[in-house]
Structures are given as C-alpha cells and as structure tokens.
PDB file of C-alpha atoms and ligand atoms in Angstrom:
ATOM      1  CA  MET A   1     118.841  54.170-148.408  1.00 93.00           C
ATOM      2  CA  ARG A   2     122.307  55.359-148.432  1.00 95.00           C
ATOM      3  CA  LEU A   3     125.281  53.054-148.129  1.00 97.00           C
ATOM      4  CA  ALA A   4     129.355  53.594-148.225  1.00 97.00           C
ATOM      5  CA  LEU A   5     131.151  49.982-149.341  1.00 97.00           C
ATOM      6  CA  LEU A   6     134.646  50.014-148.021  1.00 97.00           C
ATOM      7  CA  GLY A   7     137.291  47.189-148.538  1.00 95.00           C
ATOM      8  CA  PRO A   8     140.214  46.191-149.737  1.00 93.00           C
ATOM      9  CA  PRO A   9     141.002  46.373-153.249  1.00 90.00           C
ATOM     10  CA  GLY A  10     139.944  42.300-154.360  1.00 89.00           C
ATOM     11  CA  ALA A  11     137.226  43.157-151.227  1.00 93.00           C
ATOM     12  CA  GLY A  12     134.291  42.318-153.586  1.00 92.00           C
ATOM     13  CA  LYS A  13     133.233  45.713-153.740  1.00 94.00           C
ATOM     14  CA  GLY A  14     131.862  46.322-157.148  1.00 92.00           C
ATOM     15  CA  THR A  15     131.021  42.652-156.992  1.00 92.00           C
ATOM     16  CA  GLN A  16     128.809  43.357-154.057  1.00 96.00           C
ATOM     17  CA  ALA A  17     127.342  46.983-154.426  1.00 97.00           C
ATOM     18  CA  ALA A  18     125.824  46.243-158.086  1.00 94.00           C
ATOM     19  CA  ARG A  19     123.932  42.678-156.370  1.00 96.00           C
ATOM     20  CA  ILE A  20     122.558  45.368-153.788  1.00 97.00           C
ATOM     21  CA  CYS A  21     121.638  47.594-156.553  1.00 96.00           C
ATOM     22  CA  ASP A  22     120.096  45.114-158.211  1.00 96.00           C
ATOM     23  CA  ALA A  23     118.043  44.471-155.172  1.00 96.00           C
ATOM     24  CA  PHE A  24     117.089  47.759-153.503  1.00 95.00           C
ATOM     25  CA  GLY A  25     116.721  49.608-156.735  1.00 94.00           C
ATOM     26  CA  LEU A  26     120.022  51.904-155.901  1.00 95.00           C
ATOM     27  CA  LEU A  27     122.722  53.566-158.177  1.00 94.00           C
ATOM     28  CA  HIS A  28     126.418  52.138-158.451  1.00 93.00           C
ATOM     29  CA  PHE A  29     128.806  54.411-158.087  1.00 92.00           C
ATOM     30  CA  SER A  30     131.852  53.303-158.301  1.00 93.00           C
ATOM     31  CA  SER A  31     135.256  56.118-158.439  1.00 92.00           C
ATOM     32  CA  GLY A  32     137.368  53.331-159.435  1.00 91.00           C
ATOM     33  CA  ASP A  33     135.109  53.319-163.191  1.00 89.00           C
ATOM     34  CA  LEU A  34     134.962  56.999-163.829  1.00 90.00           C
ATOM     35  CA  LEU A  35     137.834  57.541-162.969  1.00 91.00           C
ATOM     36  CA  ARG A  36     138.971  55.275-165.812  1.00 88.00           C
ATOM     37  CA  ALA A  37     136.729  56.880-167.921  1.00 88.00           C
ATOM     38  CA  GLU A  38     138.637  59.571-166.990  1.00 88.00           C
ATOM     39  CA  LYS A  39     142.675  58.932-167.531  1.00 86.00           C
ATOM     40  CA  LEU A  40     141.167  57.443-171.283  1.00 85.00           C
ATOM     41  CA  LYS A  41     140.749  61.431-171.896  1.00 86.00           C
ATOM     42  CA  LYS A  42     143.616  62.946-173.484  1.00 85.00           C
ATOM     43  CA  THR A  43     143.844  65.946-171.115  1.00 88.00           C
ATOM     44  CA  PRO A  44     146.604  66.338-169.063  1.00 89.00           C
ATOM     45  CA  GLU A  45     144.290  65.700-166.090  1.00 88.00           C
ATOM     46  CA  GLY A  46     143.807  62.180-168.124  1.00 90.00           C
ATOM     47  CA  GLN A  47     147.278  61.543-167.588  1.00 92.00           C
ATOM     48  CA  LYS A  48     148.003  62.343-163.609  1.00 92.00           C
ATOM     49  CA  ILE A  49     144.845  60.354-163.115  1.00 93.00           C
ATOM     50  CA  ARG A  50     146.579  57.272-165.144  1.00 92.00           C
ATOM     51  CA  ASP A  51     149.547  57.668-163.198  1.00 92.00           C
ATOM     52  CA  TYR A  52     148.782  57.253-160.132  1.00 92.00           C
ATOM     53  CA  ILE A  53     146.685  54.184-160.971  1.00 91.00           C
ATOM     54  CA  ASP A  54     148.479  52.575-162.650  1.00 89.00           C
ATOM     55  CA  SER A  55     150.988  52.770-160.280  1.00 89.00           C
ATOM     56  CA  GLY A  56     148.454  51.502-157.479  1.00 88.00           C
ATOM     57  CA  ARG A  57     148.352  54.625-155.048  1.00 90.00           C
ATOM     58  CA  PHE A  58     145.330  57.043-154.700  1.00 91.00           C
ATOM     59  CA  VAL A  59     144.775  60.192-156.299  1.00 94.00           C
ATOM     60  CA  PRO A  60     145.102  62.905-154.235  1.00 94.00           C
ATOM     61  CA  ASP A  61     141.738  63.936-152.348  1.00 92.00           C
ATOM     62  CA  GLU A  62     141.781  67.673-154.159  1.00 90.00           C
ATOM     63  CA  LEU A  63     141.674  66.042-157.769  1.00 89.00           C
ATOM     64  CA  MET A  64     139.537  63.495-156.882  1.00 91.00           C
ATOM     65  CA  LEU A  65     136.792  65.431-155.079  1.00 91.00           C
ATOM     66  CA  GLY A  66     136.822  68.079-158.214  1.00 87.00           C
ATOM     67  CA  ILE A  67     135.533  65.256-160.146  1.00 86.00           C
ATOM     68  CA  ILE A  68     133.099  63.568-158.198  1.00 87.00           C
ATOM     69  CA  ARG A  69     131.412  66.252-156.979  1.00 83.00           C
ATOM     70  CA  ASN A  70     128.463  66.560-160.289  1.00 80.00           C
ATOM     71  CA  LYS A  71     128.897  62.572-159.781  1.00 84.00           C
ATOM     72  CA  LEU A  72     127.224  62.889-156.402  1.00 85.00           C
ATOM     73  CA  ALA A  73     125.253  65.749-156.883  1.00 83.00           C
ATOM     74  CA  SER A  74     123.618  64.041-159.416  1.00 82.00           C
ATOM     75  CA  ILE A  75     122.620  60.554-157.458  1.00 84.00           C
ATOM     76  CA  ALA A  76     122.662  61.745-154.304  1.00 80.00           C
ATOM     77  CA  LYS A  77     118.654  63.009-154.017  1.00 79.00           C
ATOM     78  CA  GLN A  78     118.138  58.771-154.756  1.00 84.00           C
ATOM     79  CA  GLY A  79     119.103  55.819-153.082  1.00 91.00           C
ATOM     80  CA  PHE A  80     122.313  54.947-153.560  1.00 94.00           C
ATOM     81  CA  VAL A  81     125.609  53.107-153.704  1.00 96.00           C
ATOM     82  CA  LEU A  82     129.531  54.059-153.064  1.00 96.00           C
ATOM     83  CA  ASP A  83     132.518  51.539-154.012  1.00 95.00           C
ATOM     84  CA  GLY A  84     135.783  52.633-153.592  1.00 94.00           C
ATOM     85  CA  PHE A  85     134.809  56.602-152.002  1.00 95.00           C
ATOM     86  CA  PRO A  86     135.665  57.304-149.798  1.00 96.00           C
ATOM     87  CA  ARG A  87     138.896  56.264-149.348  1.00 94.00           C
ATOM     88  CA  THR A  88     140.827  58.725-147.270  1.00 94.00           C
ATOM     89  CA  LEU A  89     139.505  60.297-143.860  1.00 94.00           C
ATOM     90  CA  SER A  90     139.416  64.195-145.631  1.00 93.00           C
ATOM     91  CA  GLN A  91     137.352  62.510-148.989  1.00 95.00           C
ATOM     92  CA  ALA A  92     134.736  60.984-145.890  1.00 96.00           C
ATOM     93  CA  THR A  93     134.198  64.232-144.238  1.00 96.00           C
ATOM     94  CA  ALA A  94     133.782  66.007-147.837  1.00 94.00           C
ATOM     95  CA  LEU A  95     131.096  63.630-148.066  1.00 94.00           C
ATOM     96  CA  THR A  96     129.535  64.208-145.034  1.00 95.00           C
ATOM     97  CA  GLU A  97     129.592  68.225-145.793  1.00 94.00           C
ATOM     98  CA  PHE A  98     127.714  67.510-149.238  1.00 91.00           C
ATOM     99  CA  LEU A  99     125.440  65.164-148.371  1.00 91.00           C
ATOM    100  CA  ALA A 100     124.544  67.555-145.661  1.00 92.00           C
ATOM    101  CA  GLU A 101     123.876  70.407-147.616  1.00 89.00           C
ATOM    102  CA  MET A 102     121.359  68.120-149.243  1.00 86.00           C
ATOM    103  CA  ASN A 103     119.667  67.697-145.482  1.00 88.00           C
ATOM    104  CA  ARG A 104     120.983  64.080-146.040  1.00 89.00           C
ATOM    105  CA  THR A 105     123.405  61.371-144.597  1.00 92.00           C
ATOM    106  CA  LEU A 106     124.939  57.513-145.201  1.00 95.00           C
ATOM    107  CA  SER A 107     122.675  54.516-143.974  1.00 95.00           C
ATOM    108  CA  LEU A 108     125.400  52.659-142.894  1.00 97.00           C
ATOM    109  CA  VAL A 109     128.771  51.908-143.750  1.00 98.00           C
ATOM    110  CA  ILE A 110     129.961  48.233-144.909  1.00 98.00           C
ATOM    111  CA  ASP A 111     133.265  47.168-144.014  1.00 97.00           C
ATOM    112  CA  LEU A 112     133.751  44.096-146.199  1.00 97.00           C
ATOM    113  CA  ALA A 113     136.869  42.261-144.554  1.00 95.00           C
ATOM    114  CA  VAL A 114     139.356  39.858-145.891  1.00 93.00           C
ATOM    115  CA  ASP A 115     141.982  37.022-144.736  1.00 87.00           C
ATOM    116  CA  PRO A 116     144.880  38.844-146.887  1.00 82.00           C
ATOM    117  CA  ALA A 117     145.596  34.810-147.989  1.00 83.00           C
ATOM    118  CA  VAL A 118     142.019  35.288-149.737  1.00 88.00           C
ATOM    119  CA  LEU A 119     142.557  38.043-151.627  1.00 87.00           C
ATOM    120  CA  SER A 120     146.243  37.517-153.158  1.00 82.00           C
ATOM    121  CA  ARG A 121     144.287  34.462-154.447  1.00 82.00           C
ATOM    122  CA  ARG A 122     141.110  36.293-156.313  1.00 85.00           C
ATOM    123  CA  PHE A 123     143.486  38.766-158.213  1.00 86.00           C
ATOM    124  CA  GLU A 124     145.465  36.241-160.073  1.00 85.00           C
ATOM    125  CA  GLY A 125     142.193  35.449-161.446  1.00 90.00           C
ATOM    126  CA  ARG A 126     141.088  38.499-161.566  1.00 91.00           C
ATOM    127  CA  ARG A 127     139.821  39.628-166.150  1.00 94.00           C
ATOM    128  CA  VAL A 128     137.607  42.537-166.981  1.00 93.00           C
ATOM    129  CA  CYS A 129     136.280  43.383-169.674  1.00 94.00           C
ATOM    130  CA  PRO A 130     137.728  47.124-171.684  1.00 91.00           C
ATOM    131  CA  VAL A 131     134.257  47.841-172.846  1.00 91.00           C
ATOM    132  CA  CYS A 132     131.735  47.316-170.263  1.00 90.00           C
ATOM    133  CA  LEU A 133     134.268  47.206-167.287  1.00 86.00           C
ATOM    134  CA  SER A 134     132.421  44.174-166.116  1.00 89.00           C
ATOM    135  CA  VAL A 135     134.430  41.923-163.617  1.00 89.00           C
ATOM    136  CA  TYR A 136     135.045  38.273-163.871  1.00 92.00           C
ATOM    137  CA  HIS A 137     137.557  35.884-162.318  1.00 91.00           C
ATOM    138  CA  VAL A 138     138.531  32.706-164.622  1.00 93.00           C
ATOM    139  CA  ASP A 139     137.393  30.200-161.801  1.00 89.00           C
ATOM    140  CA  LEU A 140     135.502  32.337-158.762  1.00 86.00           C
ATOM    141  CA  MET A 141     133.096  34.111-161.509  1.00 89.00           C
ATOM    142  CA  PRO A 142     133.988  32.631-164.591  1.00 95.00           C
ATOM    143  CA  PRO A 143     132.384  34.303-167.822  1.00 97.00           C
ATOM    144  CA  GLN A 144     129.941  31.170-169.733  1.00 97.00           C
ATOM    145  CA  ARG A 145     132.731  31.353-172.539  1.00 97.00           C
ATOM    146  CA  GLU A 146     136.085  31.914-171.218  1.00 96.00           C
ATOM    147  CA  GLY A 147     137.417  35.470-171.736  1.00 96.00           C
ATOM    148  CA  ILE A 148     134.925  36.485-173.453  1.00 97.00           C
ATOM    149  CA  CYS A 149     132.252  39.266-171.531  1.00 97.00           C
ATOM    150  CA  ASP A 150     128.595  37.619-171.449  1.00 97.00           C
ATOM    151  CA  HIS A 151     127.181  41.289-172.056  1.00 96.00           C
ATOM    152  CA  ASP A 152     129.412  42.127-175.526  1.00 96.00           C
ATOM    153  CA  GLY A 153     131.690  39.719-176.161  1.00 97.00           C
ATOM    154  CA  ALA A 154     134.798  41.758-175.696  1.00 97.00           C
ATOM    155  CA  ARG A 155     138.167  39.476-175.075  1.00 97.00           C
ATOM    156  CA  LEU A 156     138.933  39.313-171.569  1.00 97.00           C
ATOM    157  CA  VAL A 157     142.273  41.272-170.266  1.00 95.00           C
ATOM    158  CA  ILE A 158     143.715  42.044-167.170  1.00 92.00           C
ATOM    159  CA  ARG A 159     143.499  45.569-165.472  1.00 87.00           C
ATOM    160  CA  PRO A 160     146.832  47.018-165.655  1.00 85.00           C
ATOM    161  CA  ASP A 161     146.899  47.614-161.858  1.00 85.00           C
ATOM    162  CA  ASP A 162     145.947  43.737-161.244  1.00 87.00           C
ATOM    163  CA  MET A 163     149.485  43.533-161.468  1.00 87.00           C
ATOM    164  CA  PRO A 164     151.304  41.397-158.781  1.00 87.00           C
ATOM    165  CA  ALA A 165     153.654  44.815-157.641  1.00 88.00           C
ATOM    166  CA  VAL A 166     150.909  47.105-158.066  1.00 89.00           C
ATOM    167  CA  VAL A 167     147.899  44.994-156.207  1.00 88.00           C
ATOM    168  CA  ARG A 168     150.862  44.884-153.495  1.00 88.00           C
ATOM    169  CA  THR A 169     150.977  48.992-153.789  1.00 90.00           C
ATOM    170  CA  ARG A 170     147.227  49.063-153.879  1.00 89.00           C
ATOM    171  CA  ILE A 171     146.791  47.533-150.657  1.00 89.00           C
ATOM    172  CA  ASP A 172     149.269  48.591-148.525  1.00 90.00           C
ATOM    173  CA  THR A 173     147.911  51.879-149.758  1.00 90.00           C
ATOM    174  CA  TYR A 174     144.530  50.260-148.014  1.00 91.00           C
ATOM    175  CA  ARG A 175     145.647  49.513-145.485  1.00 89.00           C
ATOM    176  CA  GLN A 176     148.128  52.752-144.413  1.00 90.00           C
ATOM    177  CA  THR A 177     144.707  54.774-144.808  1.00 91.00           C
ATOM    178  CA  VAL A 178     141.708  52.826-143.584  1.00 93.00           C
ATOM    179  CA  THR A 179     142.357  52.770-139.344  1.00 94.00           C
ATOM    180  CA  PRO A 180     141.011  56.218-139.174  1.00 96.00           C
ATOM    181  CA  LEU A 181     137.867  56.353-142.063  1.00 96.00           C
ATOM    182  CA  LEU A 182     136.636  52.819-139.539  1.00 96.00           C
ATOM    183  CA  ASP A 183     137.394  54.813-136.049  1.00 97.00           C
ATOM    184  CA  TYR A 184     134.975  57.888-138.068  1.00 98.00           C
ATOM    185  CA  TYR A 185     132.136  55.847-139.255  1.00 98.00           C
ATOM    186  CA  ARG A 186     132.434  53.660-136.117  1.00 97.00           C
ATOM    187  CA  GLN A 187     131.746  56.573-133.919  1.00 97.00           C
ATOM    188  CA  ALA A 188     128.945  58.222-135.770  1.00 96.00           C
ATOM    189  CA  GLY A 189     127.354  54.854-135.211  1.00 96.00           C
ATOM    190  CA  LEU A 190     127.516  54.056-139.063  1.00 97.00           C
ATOM    191  CA  LEU A 191     129.958  50.972-139.430  1.00 97.00           C
ATOM    192  CA  TRP A 192     128.811  47.467-140.053  1.00 97.00           C
ATOM    193  CA  LYS A 193     131.989  44.841-140.512  1.00 97.00           C
ATOM    194  CA  VAL A 194     130.878  41.700-142.426  1.00 97.00           C
ATOM    195  CA  ASP A 195     133.594  38.892-143.429  1.00 95.00           C
ATOM    196  CA  ALA A 196     133.906  39.291-147.053  1.00 96.00           C
ATOM    197  CA  SER A 197     136.232  35.768-147.227  1.00 94.00           C
ATOM    198  CA  GLY A 198     133.839  33.481-148.141  1.00 92.00           C
ATOM    199  CA  SER A 199     132.084  33.281-151.862  1.00 91.00           C
ATOM    200  CA  VAL A 200     130.407  36.052-153.078  1.00 92.00           C
ATOM    201  CA  ASP A 201     126.848  34.139-152.395  1.00 95.00           C
ATOM    202  CA  ASP A 202     127.580  33.862-149.080  1.00 95.00           C
ATOM    203  CA  VAL A 203     128.492  37.489-148.514  1.00 97.00           C
ATOM    204  CA  TRP A 204     125.365  38.452-149.947  1.00 97.00           C
ATOM    205  CA  VAL A 205     123.535  36.998-147.765  1.00 97.00           C
ATOM    206  CA  GLN A 206     124.960  38.932-144.849  1.00 97.00           C
ATOM    207  CA  ILE A 207     124.234  41.792-146.674  1.00 97.00           C
ATOM    208  CA  GLU A 208     121.186  41.352-147.854  1.00 97.00           C
ATOM    209  CA  ALA A 209     120.539  39.921-144.382  1.00 96.00           C
ATOM    210  CA  ARG A 210     120.902  43.155-142.709  1.00 96.00           C
ATOM    211  CA  LEU A 211     119.976  46.098-145.761  1.00 96.00           C
ATOM    212  CA  SER A 212     116.245  43.876-144.875  1.00 94.00           C
ATOM    213  CA  GLN A 213     116.389  44.537-141.163  1.00 91.00           C
ATOM    214  CA  PRO A 214     113.561  47.296-140.191  1.00 87.00           C
ATOM    215  CA  ASP A 215     115.804  50.135-139.222  1.00 84.00           C
ATOM    216  CA  MET A 216     117.807  49.397-142.987  1.00 85.00           C
ATOM    217  CA  ARG A 217     113.925  50.742-144.832  1.00 68.00           C
ATOM    218  CA  GLY A 218     113.170  53.482-142.542  1.00 59.00           C
ATOM    219  CA  SER A 219     116.509  54.986-143.980  1.00 51.00           C
ATOM    220  CA  SER A 220     114.665  56.850-146.539  1.00 42.00           C
ATOM    221  CA  ALA A 221     114.592  59.834-145.028  1.00 38.00           C
ATOM    222  CA  ALA A 222     117.956  62.300-144.108  1.00 37.00           C
TER     223      ALA A 222
HETATM  224  P1  AMP B   1     139.559  50.465-157.360  1.00 78.72           P
HETATM  225  O1  AMP B   1     138.947  50.402-158.507  1.00 78.72           O
HETATM  226  O2  AMP B   1     138.284  50.662-156.696  1.00 78.72           O
HETATM  227  O3  AMP B   1     140.187  49.457-157.697  1.00 78.72           O
HETATM  228  O4  AMP B   1     140.015  52.072-158.236  1.00 78.72           O
HETATM  229  C1  AMP B   1     141.201  51.865-159.034  1.00 78.72           C
HETATM  230  C2  AMP B   1     142.056  52.815-158.051  1.00 78.72           C
HETATM  231  O5  AMP B   1     141.742  54.258-158.458  1.00 78.72           O
HETATM  232  C3  AMP B   1     142.587  52.793-156.944  1.00 78.72           C
HETATM  233  O6  AMP B   1     144.360  52.252-157.037  1.00 78.72           O
HETATM  234  C4  AMP B   1     143.377  54.489-157.291  1.00 78.72           C
HETATM  235  O7  AMP B   1     144.882  54.873-157.819  1.00 78.72           O
HETATM  236  C5  AMP B   1     142.146  55.070-157.923  1.00 78.72           C
HETATM  237  N1  AMP B   1     140.948  55.385-156.781  1.00 78.72           N
HETATM  238  C6  AMP B   1     140.055  55.028-157.009  1.00 78.72           C
HETATM  239  N2  AMP B   1     138.996  55.047-155.915  1.00 78.72           N
HETATM  240  C7  AMP B   1     139.745  56.445-155.381  1.00 78.72           C
HETATM  241  C8  AMP B   1     139.338  57.187-154.678  1.00 78.72           C
HETATM  242  N3  AMP B   1     138.022  57.340-153.666  1.00 78.72           N
HETATM  243  N4  AMP B   1     140.737  58.716-153.660  1.00 78.72           N
HETATM  244  C9  AMP B   1     141.907  58.549-154.389  1.00 78.72           C
HETATM  245  N5  AMP B   1     141.782  57.077-155.469  1.00 78.72           N
HETATM  246  C10 AMP B   1     141.643  56.404-155.703  1.00 78.72           C
END
C-alpha cells in the first residue's frame, strides 16, 4: 500500500500513520520530522527552514521538493504512509509524476477531517519528546510518567510551532491550500474522508477497517 494522510495540524496524522505502519508493515514518512531535522543543521538552508516552521508557514515547494526527493526514492519501492506531504497542489502533482517514473501510484489518500473546536483542545495539551520526536497529550495520550518520554526518559516539551499564535497561522495556511488538493485526489478517485474528531482508537478502528478491505490488499501492484 502507498498511502498519504491529509488533515489540519492536530488531526492526528502522525499518530495514525504510526499505527498504520505497525499494523500493515509500511514505512512512515513525516515531512515535518524531516524538516525539523534539517532545521537543526547550521546551514543557510537550515536557518531558512527554521524561519518557516517556527512562524507556522509552509516551506516553499521548491525547497521542500528538493529535500524530500531522495527520501521518496528510498521509500517508494516499498509500501509507505506519507504524513504531512503533499500539502500543496504542486507537491501533489510532483508526487504523482515522481511515482509514475517508478511505475507506481498512490493506493489511497486519507483525509482526516476534524471539528475546529476539537483541534484547539488537542493543541493545548500536546507535548513532544525532543529526542525521539514521539508525540503525547497531557489528557488524551499521556506518557506513563508525567512529562517524561516513555521511550527514552527525556523531558517532554511544547514544540515552538504549537504556541497558540503559530497554531492559528498553521491552521489558516492549511485551510487556504487544502481545497485544490482535495479536488485533485477526489477527481483521481483516491480520496477517502474519515471523521477524525473522536479518540485515537475511534479513528483507528475506521482506518483499519478501510485498509483491510479487499481492494486495498490488491494494491501492492502499481
Ligand atoms: P507537521 O509536523 O507536519 O505539522 O509540520 C510542521 C511544519 O513543517 C509545518 O507547519 C510547515 O512549516 C513544515 N512542513 C511540513 N510538511 C510540509 C510540506 N509538505 N510543505 C511545506 N511545509 C511543510
């Protein structure tokens, strides 16, 4: 299976992508994680990326596509879940062309649709591990020990771009850019919308059922 997850910041793309990868043996590709690793580099490109991410704006397509091309080439031969990419119509068309060069197509694009009121609540409690990048929520998905990562014992932090003003910019940017992306995948017959306002488990039950259907099992071929 080759899947892409769409949805506003806070929709649970990273959490559901990790579950899909565990259950179906796919590779998880998070454009946000890749960019956060790039922004730590003390290069002019790293500084540029930092400015975009920390202010909640998209990294421009040209820069984004340059960074992910190699990564995509390495995962496209196997099944994967794209989390956070594509985010613009030109990224989507570039992805289609790129996969076509490898005689591949996407199997399904999952649109995680969330009620705006639910989104703000999710952000208020979101915490991340600065070491392994695992994501938690103080109420909805707490770590075993308060404020401490289950995987490596690091102290959890609030991501700079999870601050309220930046979150507003990120959600507005998503709303302004997502419609052509949804139209593109709807026309391609690839779009499947799921109500992602419920709990992680509620959303997962719906996704697992959809991905277990016979039409998905046959999708390992191009
Ligand atoms: P995320 O962790 O997916 O919410 O991404 C965090 C930030 O990384 C976003 O707010 C953008 O600034 C940047 N970003 C991630 N993926 C993309 C993308 N496909 N195109 C442009 N910017 C991106």
